[in-house]
PDB file of C-alpha atoms and ligand atoms in Angstrom:
ATOM      1  CA  MET A   1      14.178  14.599  11.249  1.00 60.00           C
ATOM      2  CA  THR A   2      12.275  12.721   8.205  1.00 70.00           C
ATOM      3  CA  ALA A   3      14.109  11.848   6.341  1.00 74.00           C
ATOM      4  CA  PRO A   4      13.042  13.417   2.045  1.00 80.00           C
ATOM      5  CA  PRO A   5      10.952  10.995   0.349  1.00 91.00           C
ATOM      6  CA  GLU A   6      13.273   9.904  -2.973  1.00 97.00           C
ATOM      7  CA  VAL A   7      12.417   9.750  -6.094  1.00 98.00           C
ATOM      8  CA  ARG A   8      13.743   7.356  -8.992  1.00 98.00           C
ATOM      9  CA  ILE A   9      12.372   8.568 -12.089  1.00 98.00           C
ATOM     10  CA  LEU A  10      11.656   6.108 -14.640  1.00 98.00           C
ATOM     11  CA  ASP A  11      11.533   5.931 -18.459  1.00 98.00           C
ATOM     12  CA  SER A  12       8.439   3.877 -18.762  1.00 97.00           C
ATOM     13  CA  LEU A  13       5.796   1.504 -17.479  1.00 97.00           C
ATOM     14  CA  GLU A  14       7.357  -1.205 -17.515  1.00 97.00           C
ATOM     15  CA  ASP A  15      10.591   0.227 -16.297  1.00 98.00           C
ATOM     16  CA  LEU A  16       8.478   1.355 -13.015  1.00 98.00           C
ATOM     17  CA  PHE A  17       7.355  -2.199 -12.589  1.00 98.00           C
ATOM     18  CA  GLN A  18      10.332  -3.797 -12.670  1.00 98.00           C
ATOM     19  CA  ALA A  19      12.112  -1.309 -10.276  1.00 98.00           C
ATOM     20  CA  GLY A  20       9.036  -2.217  -8.144  1.00 98.00           C
ATOM     21  CA  ALA A  21       9.644  -6.078  -8.833  1.00 98.00           C
ATOM     22  CA  ASP A  22      13.396  -5.860  -8.188  1.00 98.00           C
ATOM     23  CA  GLU A  23      12.414  -3.584  -4.640  1.00 98.00           C
ATOM     24  CA  PHE A  24       9.981  -6.152  -3.479  1.00 98.00           C
ATOM     25  CA  VAL A  25      12.652  -8.899  -4.517  1.00 98.00           C
ATOM     26  CA  ARG A  26      15.584  -7.252  -2.017  1.00 98.00           C
ATOM     27  CA  LEU A  27      13.454  -6.032   0.723  1.00 98.00           C
ATOM     28  CA  ALA A  28      11.554  -9.537   0.693  1.00 98.00           C
ATOM     29  CA  LYS A  29      15.354 -11.242   1.275  1.00 98.00           C
ATOM     30  CA  ASP A  30      16.324  -8.911   3.525  1.00 98.00           C
ATOM     31  CA  ALA A  31      13.408  -9.131   5.809  1.00 98.00           C
ATOM     32  CA  VAL A  32      13.642 -13.240   5.537  1.00 98.00           C
ATOM     33  CA  ARG A  33      17.296 -12.957   6.086  1.00 98.00           C
ATOM     34  CA  ASP A  34      16.888 -10.778   9.298  1.00 98.00           C
ATOM     35  CA  ARG A  35      13.669 -11.551  10.955  1.00 98.00           C
ATOM     36  CA  GLY A  36      12.045 -15.162   9.216  1.00 98.00           C
ATOM     37  CA  LYS A  37       9.000 -13.285   7.142  1.00 98.00           C
ATOM     38  CA  PHE A  38       7.882 -10.520   5.336  1.00 99.00           C
ATOM     39  CA  ALA A  39       5.210  -8.355   5.887  1.00 99.00           C
ATOM     40  CA  VAL A  40       4.122  -6.460   3.403  1.00 99.00           C
ATOM     41  CA  ALA A  41       0.605  -4.864   2.560  1.00 99.00           C
ATOM     42  CA  LEU A  42      -0.254  -4.557  -1.650  1.00 98.00           C
ATOM     43  CA  SER A  43      -2.195  -1.151  -2.388  1.00 98.00           C
ATOM     44  CA  GLY A  44      -5.202  -1.415  -4.750  1.00 97.00           C
ATOM     45  CA  GLY A  45      -6.265   0.503  -7.612  1.00 95.00           C
ATOM     46  CA  SER A  46      -4.705  -0.056 -11.404  1.00 96.00           C
ATOM     47  CA  THR A  47      -1.248   0.712 -11.226  1.00 97.00           C
ATOM     48  CA  PRO A  48       0.174  -1.461  -9.233  1.00 98.00           C
ATOM     49  CA  ARG A  49      -1.444  -3.976 -11.141  1.00 98.00           C
ATOM     50  CA  GLY A  50       1.738  -4.472 -14.004  1.00 98.00           C
ATOM     51  CA  LEU A  51       3.753  -4.778 -10.986  1.00 98.00           C
ATOM     52  CA  TYR A  52       2.211  -7.367  -9.273  1.00 98.00           C
ATOM     53  CA  GLN A  53       1.616  -9.046 -12.870  1.00 98.00           C
ATOM     54  CA  ARG A  54       5.903  -8.714 -12.581  1.00 98.00           C
ATOM     55  CA  LEU A  55       6.597 -10.603  -9.768  1.00 98.00           C
ATOM     56  CA  ALA A  56       3.952 -13.479 -10.577  1.00 98.00           C
ATOM     57  CA  SER A  57       6.351 -13.913 -13.833  1.00 98.00           C
ATOM     58  CA  LEU A  58       9.451 -14.839 -11.818  1.00 97.00           C
ATOM     59  CA  PRO A  59      10.877 -17.852 -11.677  1.00 96.00           C
ATOM     60  CA  PRO A  60       8.910 -19.544  -8.258  1.00 92.00           C
ATOM     61  CA  ALA A  61      12.310 -19.165  -6.544  1.00 95.00           C
ATOM     62  CA  SER A  62      13.066 -16.023  -6.852  1.00 96.00           C
ATOM     63  CA  LEU A  63      11.319 -15.238  -3.578  1.00 98.00           C
ATOM     64  CA  PRO A  64      10.918 -17.324  -0.325  1.00 98.00           C
ATOM     65  CA  TRP A  65       6.848 -17.243  -0.589  1.00 98.00           C
ATOM     66  CA  ASP A  66       6.303 -19.817   2.328  1.00 98.00           C
ATOM     67  CA  LYS A  67       7.724 -16.295   4.541  1.00 98.00           C
ATOM     68  CA  ILE A  68       5.464 -13.971   2.903  1.00 98.00           C
ATOM     69  CA  ALA A  69       2.565 -12.107   4.830  1.00 99.00           C
ATOM     70  CA  PHE A  70       0.136 -10.770   2.464  1.00 99.00           C
ATOM     71  CA  PHE A  71      -2.338  -7.421   3.490  1.00 99.00           C
ATOM     72  CA  LEU A  72      -4.230  -5.240   2.052  1.00 98.00           C
ATOM     73  CA  GLY A  73      -3.816  -1.760   2.681  1.00 98.00           C
ATOM     74  CA  ASP A  74      -7.165  -0.579   2.033  1.00 98.00           C
ATOM     75  CA  GLU A  75      -9.987  -1.838   0.863  1.00 98.00           C
ATOM     76  CA  ARG A  76     -13.583  -1.086  -1.185  1.00 98.00           C
ATOM     77  CA  HIS A  77     -16.479  -2.372   0.950  1.00 98.00           C
ATOM     78  CA  VAL A  78     -17.309  -4.728  -1.686  1.00 98.00           C
ATOM     79  CA  PRO A  79     -17.835  -8.336  -1.605  1.00 97.00           C
ATOM     80  CA  ILE A  80     -14.266  -9.722  -2.911  1.00 96.00           C
ATOM     81  CA  ASP A  81     -16.146 -10.856  -6.409  1.00 97.00           C
ATOM     82  CA  SER A  82     -16.608  -7.664  -7.477  1.00 98.00           C
ATOM     83  CA  PRO A  83     -14.590  -5.914 -10.153  1.00 98.00           C
ATOM     84  CA  GLU A  84     -14.508  -3.235  -7.783  1.00 97.00           C
ATOM     85  CA  SER A  85     -12.362  -4.914  -5.066  1.00 98.00           C
ATOM     86  CA  ASN A  86      -8.372  -4.484  -4.445  1.00 98.00           C
ATOM     87  CA  TYR A  87      -8.307  -8.135  -2.996  1.00 98.00           C
ATOM     88  CA  ARG A  88      -9.837  -9.425  -5.956  1.00 98.00           C
ATOM     89  CA  MET A  89      -7.377  -7.806  -8.393  1.00 98.00           C
ATOM     90  CA  ALA A  90      -4.439  -8.642  -6.227  1.00 98.00           C
ATOM     91  CA  PHE A  91      -5.360 -12.167  -5.933  1.00 98.00           C
ATOM     92  CA  GLU A  92      -5.970 -12.087 -10.470  1.00 98.00           C
ATOM     93  CA  ALA A  93      -2.494 -10.546 -10.747  1.00 98.00           C
ATOM     94  CA  LEU A  94      -0.683 -12.178  -8.277  1.00 98.00           C
ATOM     95  CA  LEU A  95      -1.729 -13.902  -5.574  1.00 98.00           C
ATOM     96  CA  SER A  96      -3.088 -16.998  -7.335  1.00 98.00           C
ATOM     97  CA  LYS A  97      -0.484 -17.620  -9.507  1.00 98.00           C
ATOM     98  CA  VAL A  98       2.229 -17.937  -7.124  1.00 98.00           C
ATOM     99  CA  PRO A  99       3.047 -21.013  -4.238  1.00 97.00           C
ATOM    100  CA  VAL A 100       2.238 -18.438  -1.458  1.00 98.00           C
ATOM    101  CA  PRO A 101       0.397 -20.033   1.379  1.00 98.00           C
ATOM    102  CA  ARG A 102      -3.053 -19.436   1.623  1.00 98.00           C
ATOM    103  CA  GLU A 103      -2.468 -18.744   5.312  1.00 98.00           C
ATOM    104  CA  ASN A 104      -0.294 -16.496   4.722  1.00 98.00           C
ATOM    105  CA  ILE A 105      -2.849 -13.984   3.033  1.00 98.00           C
ATOM    106  CA  PHE A 106      -5.415 -12.049   4.910  1.00 98.00           C
ATOM    107  CA  ARG A 107      -8.118 -10.325   3.461  1.00 98.00           C
ATOM    108  CA  VAL A 108     -10.480  -7.911   4.348  1.00 98.00           C
ATOM    109  CA  ARG A 109     -13.455  -9.043   5.092  1.00 98.00           C
ATOM    110  CA  SER A 110     -14.996  -6.719   2.574  1.00 98.00           C
ATOM    111  CA  GLU A 111     -18.426  -8.821   2.271  1.00 98.00           C
ATOM    112  CA  GLU A 112     -19.628  -7.655   5.507  1.00 98.00           C
ATOM    113  CA  GLN A 113     -22.366  -5.889   5.915  1.00 98.00           C
ATOM    114  CA  ASP A 114     -20.980  -4.011   8.651  1.00 98.00           C
ATOM    115  CA  ALA A 115     -17.501  -2.046   7.303  1.00 98.00           C
ATOM    116  CA  ASP A 116     -16.979  -1.081  11.115  1.00 98.00           C
ATOM    117  CA  ALA A 117     -17.368  -4.871  12.111  1.00 98.00           C
ATOM    118  CA  ALA A 118     -15.097  -4.969   9.271  1.00 98.00           C
ATOM    119  CA  ALA A 119     -12.765  -2.967  10.034  1.00 98.00           C
ATOM    120  CA  GLN A 120     -12.191  -4.277  13.523  1.00 98.00           C
ATOM    121  CA  ALA A 121     -11.511  -7.622  12.465  1.00 98.00           C
ATOM    122  CA  TYR A 122      -9.185  -6.617  10.070  1.00 98.00           C
ATOM    123  CA  GLU A 123      -7.328  -4.474  13.193  1.00 98.00           C
ATOM    124  CA  GLN A 124      -7.291  -7.980  15.069  1.00 98.00           C
ATOM    125  CA  THR A 125      -5.757  -9.356  12.667  1.00 98.00           C
ATOM    126  CA  LEU A 126      -3.044  -7.065  12.470  1.00 98.00           C
ATOM    127  CA  LYS A 127      -2.804  -7.447  16.478  1.00 98.00           C
ATOM    128  CA  THR A 128      -3.155 -11.279  16.156  1.00 98.00           C
ATOM    129  CA  PHE A 129       0.228 -11.605  13.882  1.00 98.00           C
ATOM    130  CA  PHE A 130       2.281  -8.222  14.812  1.00 98.00           C
ATOM    131  CA  ASN A 131       1.946  -9.717  18.375  1.00 98.00           C
ATOM    132  CA  LEU A 132       1.228  -6.345  19.237  1.00 98.00           C
ATOM    133  CA  LYS A 133       0.258  -5.262  22.764  1.00 98.00           C
ATOM    134  CA  PRO A 134      -2.303  -2.738  23.978  1.00 97.00           C
ATOM    135  CA  GLY A 135      -0.858   1.634  21.923  1.00 97.00           C
ATOM    136  CA  GLU A 136       1.237  -0.720  19.786  1.00 98.00           C
ATOM    137  CA  PHE A 137       1.866  -0.019  16.084  1.00 98.00           C
ATOM    138  CA  PRO A 138       2.367  -3.189  13.125  1.00 98.00           C
ATOM    139  CA  ARG A 139       5.839  -2.631  11.838  1.00 98.00           C
ATOM    140  CA  PHE A 140       5.568  -3.723   7.713  1.00 99.00           C
ATOM    141  CA  ASP A 141       8.424  -4.305   6.144  1.00 99.00           C
ATOM    142  CA  LEU A 142       6.981  -2.599   3.197  1.00 99.00           C
ATOM    143  CA  ILE A 143       3.468  -0.799   2.726  1.00 99.00           C
ATOM    144  CA  LEU A 144       3.351   0.016  -1.331  1.00 99.00           C
ATOM    145  CA  LEU A 145       0.837   2.492  -1.897  1.00 98.00           C
ATOM    146  CA  GLY A 146      -0.848   4.783  -4.879  1.00 98.00           C
ATOM    147  CA  THR A 147      -1.980   8.694  -5.402  1.00 98.00           C
ATOM    148  CA  GLY A 148      -5.015   9.924  -6.059  1.00 98.00           C
ATOM    149  CA  PRO A 149      -4.859  13.088  -8.596  1.00 98.00           C
ATOM    150  CA  ASP A 150      -6.566  14.554  -5.158  1.00 97.00           C
ATOM    151  CA  GLY A 151      -4.046  13.414  -3.809  1.00 98.00           C
ATOM    152  CA  HIS A 152      -5.570  10.588  -2.068  1.00 98.00           C
ATOM    153  CA  THR A 153      -4.366   7.490  -0.353  1.00 98.00           C
ATOM    154  CA  ALA A 154      -5.136   4.333   0.609  1.00 98.00           C
ATOM    155  CA  SER A 155      -8.755   5.097   1.473  1.00 98.00           C
ATOM    156  CA  LEU A 156      -7.460   8.555   3.195  1.00 98.00           C
ATOM    157  CA  PHE A 157      -9.382  10.765   0.994  1.00 98.00           C
ATOM    158  CA  PRO A 158      -8.599  14.743   1.185  1.00 97.00           C
ATOM    159  CA  GLY A 159     -11.148  16.074   4.310  1.00 96.00           C
ATOM    160  CA  SER A 160     -11.729  12.542   5.585  1.00 96.00           C
ATOM    161  CA  LYS A 161     -12.469  11.983   9.259  1.00 96.00           C
ATOM    162  CA  GLY A 162     -10.557   8.922   8.926  1.00 97.00           C
ATOM    163  CA  LEU A 163      -7.146  11.255   8.315  1.00 97.00           C
ATOM    164  CA  GLN A 164      -7.209  12.496  12.272  1.00 97.00           C
ATOM    165  CA  GLU A 165      -7.423   9.006  13.274  1.00 98.00           C
ATOM    166  CA  LYS A 166      -4.094   8.382  15.647  1.00 98.00           C
ATOM    167  CA  ASP A 167      -5.220   5.454  17.758  1.00 98.00           C
ATOM    168  CA  ARG A 168      -7.311   2.689  15.674  1.00 98.00           C
ATOM    169  CA  LEU A 169      -5.235   0.237  13.209  1.00 98.00           C
ATOM    170  CA  VAL A 170      -7.875   0.140  10.920  1.00 98.00           C
ATOM    171  CA  ILE A 171     -10.813   2.248  10.353  1.00 98.00           C
ATOM    172  CA  ALA A 172     -13.803   2.585   7.900  1.00 98.00           C
ATOM    173  CA  ASN A 173     -13.587   5.480   6.913  1.00 97.00           C
ATOM    174  CA  TRP A 174     -16.861   7.257   4.520  1.00 97.00           C
ATOM    175  CA  VAL A 175     -15.633   8.648   1.166  1.00 96.00           C
ATOM    176  CA  GLU A 176     -17.922  11.455   0.676  1.00 94.00           C
ATOM    177  CA  LYS A 177     -16.697  11.927  -3.151  1.00 94.00           C
ATOM    178  CA  PHE A 178     -17.896   8.249  -3.514  1.00 96.00           C
ATOM    179  CA  GLN A 179     -20.994   8.254  -1.311  1.00 97.00           C
ATOM    180  CA  THR A 180     -19.723   5.088   0.754  1.00 97.00           C
ATOM    181  CA  ASP A 181     -17.247   3.622   3.028  1.00 97.00           C
ATOM    182  CA  ARG A 182     -14.171   1.860   2.690  1.00 98.00           C
ATOM    183  CA  ILE A 183     -11.717   0.376   4.717  1.00 98.00           C
ATOM    184  CA  THR A 184      -8.402   1.340   5.304  1.00 98.00           C
ATOM    185  CA  PHE A 185      -4.965   1.495   7.190  1.00 98.00           C
ATOM    186  CA  THR A 186      -4.786   4.637   9.490  1.00 98.00           C
ATOM    187  CA  LEU A 187      -1.722   7.143   8.787  1.00 98.00           C
ATOM    188  CA  PRO A 188       0.217   5.746  12.611  1.00 98.00           C
ATOM    189  CA  VAL A 189       0.065   2.532  10.747  1.00 98.00           C
ATOM    190  CA  LEU A 190       1.138   3.306   7.382  1.00 98.00           C
ATOM    191  CA  ASN A 191       4.200   5.972   9.118  1.00 98.00           C
ATOM    192  CA  HIS A 192       5.547   3.373  10.985  1.00 98.00           C
ATOM    193  CA  ALA A 193       6.094   0.671   7.343  1.00 98.00           C
ATOM    194  CA  ARG A 194      10.152   0.136   7.600  1.00 98.00           C
ATOM    195  CA  ASN A 195       9.830   1.002   3.698  1.00 98.00           C
ATOM    196  CA  VAL A 196       6.577   2.706   1.645  1.00 98.00           C
ATOM    197  CA  ILE A 197       6.881   2.804  -2.060  1.00 98.00           C
ATOM    198  CA  PHE A 198       4.748   4.660  -4.098  1.00 98.00           C
ATOM    199  CA  LEU A 199       3.970   3.790  -7.546  1.00 98.00           C
ATOM    200  CA  ALA A 200       2.780   6.188  -9.606  1.00 98.00           C
ATOM    201  CA  SER A 201       1.937   6.756 -13.455  1.00 98.00           C
ATOM    202  CA  GLY A 202       1.079   8.869 -16.226  1.00 98.00           C
ATOM    203  CA  HIS A 203      -0.358  12.905 -16.940  1.00 98.00           C
ATOM    204  CA  GLU A 204      -3.247  12.777 -14.346  1.00 98.00           C
ATOM    205  CA  LYS A 205      -0.459  12.421 -11.897  1.00 98.00           C
ATOM    206  CA  ALA A 206       2.290  14.658 -12.828  1.00 98.00           C
ATOM    207  CA  PRO A 207      -0.278  17.697 -10.839  1.00 98.00           C
ATOM    208  CA  VAL A 208      -0.669  16.058  -7.223  1.00 98.00           C
ATOM    209  CA  LEU A 209       3.518  14.590  -7.707  1.00 98.00           C
ATOM    210  CA  ARG A 210       4.543  18.266  -7.975  1.00 97.00           C
ATOM    211  CA  GLN A 211       2.184  19.267  -5.408  1.00 97.00           C
ATOM    212  CA  VAL A 212       2.892  16.313  -2.879  1.00 97.00           C
ATOM    213  CA  LEU A 213       6.371  16.723  -3.620  1.00 96.00           C
ATOM    214  CA  GLU A 214       7.591  19.597  -4.488  1.00 95.00           C
ATOM    215  CA  GLY A 215       4.364  21.714  -2.657  1.00 92.00           C
ATOM    216  CA  GLU A 216       4.546  23.939   0.368  1.00 88.00           C
ATOM    217  CA  GLY A 217       3.625  22.458   3.903  1.00 84.00           C
ATOM    218  CA  ALA A 218       1.960  18.841   4.275  1.00 87.00           C
ATOM    219  CA  THR A 219      -1.623  18.858   3.458  1.00 93.00           C
ATOM    220  CA  LEU A 220      -2.459  15.915   1.235  1.00 97.00           C
ATOM    221  CA  PRO A 221      -3.044  12.863   2.626  1.00 98.00           C
ATOM    222  CA  SER A 222      -0.328  11.096   0.673  1.00 98.00           C
ATOM    223  CA  GLN A 223       1.865  14.184   1.999  1.00 97.00           C
ATOM    224  CA  LEU A 224       1.418  12.820   5.315  1.00 97.00           C
ATOM    225  CA  VAL A 225       2.875   9.644   4.654  1.00 97.00           C
ATOM    226  CA  ARG A 226       6.383   9.834   6.199  1.00 96.00           C
ATOM    227  CA  PRO A 227       7.679   7.557   8.217  1.00 97.00           C
ATOM    228  CA  PRO A 228       9.676   8.944  10.896  1.00 97.00           C
ATOM    229  CA  ASP A 229      12.442   5.161  10.937  1.00 97.00           C
ATOM    230  CA  GLY A 230      11.161   3.978   7.133  1.00 97.00           C
ATOM    231  CA  ARG A 231      12.430   4.808   4.270  1.00 97.00           C
ATOM    232  CA  LEU A 232      10.154   6.541   1.822  1.00 98.00           C
ATOM    233  CA  LEU A 233      10.662   5.702  -1.923  1.00 98.00           C
ATOM    234  CA  TRP A 234       8.193   7.248  -4.978  1.00 98.00           C
ATOM    235  CA  LEU A 235       9.084   4.699  -8.480  1.00 98.00           C
ATOM    236  CA  VAL A 236       7.166   7.644 -10.446  1.00 98.00           C
ATOM    237  CA  ASP A 237       7.244   7.360 -14.716  1.00 98.00           C
ATOM    238  CA  ARG A 238       8.185  10.045 -16.656  1.00 98.00           C
ATOM    239  CA  ALA A 239       4.398  11.679 -17.620  1.00 97.00           C
ATOM    240  CA  ALA A 240       4.000  11.578 -13.752  1.00 98.00           C
ATOM    241  CA  ALA A 241       6.747  13.467 -13.595  1.00 98.00           C
ATOM    242  CA  SER A 242       6.839  15.743 -16.057  1.00 97.00           C
ATOM    243  CA  ALA A 243       5.487  18.566 -13.737  1.00 97.00           C
ATOM    244  CA  LEU A 244       8.431  18.572 -11.436  1.00 96.00           C
ATOM    245  CA  THR A 245      11.145  20.700 -11.223  1.00 92.00           C
ATOM    246  CA  PRO A 246      14.965  19.420 -13.180  1.00 86.00           C
ATOM    247  CA  SER A 247      16.144  18.954  -9.325  1.00 80.00           C
ATOM    248  CA  HIS A 248      13.581  15.769  -9.337  1.00 76.00           C
ATOM    249  CA  SER A 249      13.840  14.782 -12.787  1.00 62.00           C
TER     250      SER A 249
HETATM  251  C1  6PG B   1      -7.925   2.048  -3.489  1.00 92.68           C
HETATM  252  C2  6PG B   1      -6.280   2.355  -3.510  1.00 92.68           C
HETATM  253  C3  6PG B   1      -5.458   3.827  -4.207  1.00 92.68           C
HETATM  254  C4  6PG B   1      -5.053   3.831  -5.429  1.00 92.68           C
HETATM  255  C5  6PG B   1      -5.319   5.239  -6.023  1.00 92.68           C
HETATM  256  C6  6PG B   1      -4.384   5.600  -7.091  1.00 92.68           C
HETATM  257  O1  6PG B   1      -8.169   1.420  -3.308  1.00 92.68           O
HETATM  258  O2  6PG B   1      -8.561   2.820  -4.899  1.00 92.68           O
HETATM  259  O3  6PG B   1      -5.720   2.145  -2.479  1.00 92.68           O
HETATM  260  O4  6PG B   1      -5.940   4.647  -2.666  1.00 92.68           O
HETATM  261  O5  6PG B   1      -3.845   3.517  -5.038  1.00 92.68           O
HETATM  262  O6  6PG B   1      -6.861   5.534  -6.184  1.00 92.68           O
HETATM  263  O7  6PG B   1      -4.969   4.462  -7.838  1.00 92.68           O
HETATM  264  P1  6PG B   1      -4.243   4.233  -8.748  1.00 92.68           P
HETATM  265  O8  6PG B   1      -2.957   3.651  -9.016  1.00 92.68           O
HETATM  266  O9  6PG B   1      -5.143   3.285 -10.122  1.00 92.68           O
HETATM  267  O10 6PG B   1      -4.314   5.456 -10.135  1.00 92.68           O
END
């Protein structure tokens, strides 16, 4: 039986970033102690930027940077110098500011004209890094996610074909509302993680958070992320949590 999500409500956005950084450091040290490395998939969007900046501001010795492997859970189909690029945001906020070896950073080749080819190449990167046999899924130590007001997560949008994918690790997923492909981890990859941490902040996320955490059934993509052998933690600020019932508050 999958454990219910753990929900931690922080008084401010700064407290949320600090809580995220504390979790990241603890999980990284545990993973390196137990398995010699920490494989983490970063989220895109804007909320995580503050967390990445907080991690970049830590004393360098706070983390075993040379044993951390960075991936992206999803990427827009744009060049890496585009303001839309998740890699660009993570590079500017964190990866360019910490002593992580360049060979430990695995980005999507989102500049490829063919989004499917970019997805297949990234899928091969995962298979190689995790030394996967056919049919196996990677077990990330941590996957960071956000949720959109429509309940999407990574680039798995409500009604998109990618939600049905059960075999592939990474796909190009057509997003009707944006009229573009995005490259994204599939639900099986998200649900094989040891730890998934969602970050959500702001009043605009209050309705979706109530639906995701307290709504009946599981129809929204963010509700479908429930790792059966992993820990699911929602780090939210008071504004995003403002529509939750007192049991969560
Ligand atoms: C992306 C993200 C996406 C994001 C949500 C929430 O590529 O944009 O992967 O899933 O996490 O849209 O974004 P905010 O945290 O910026 O609201």
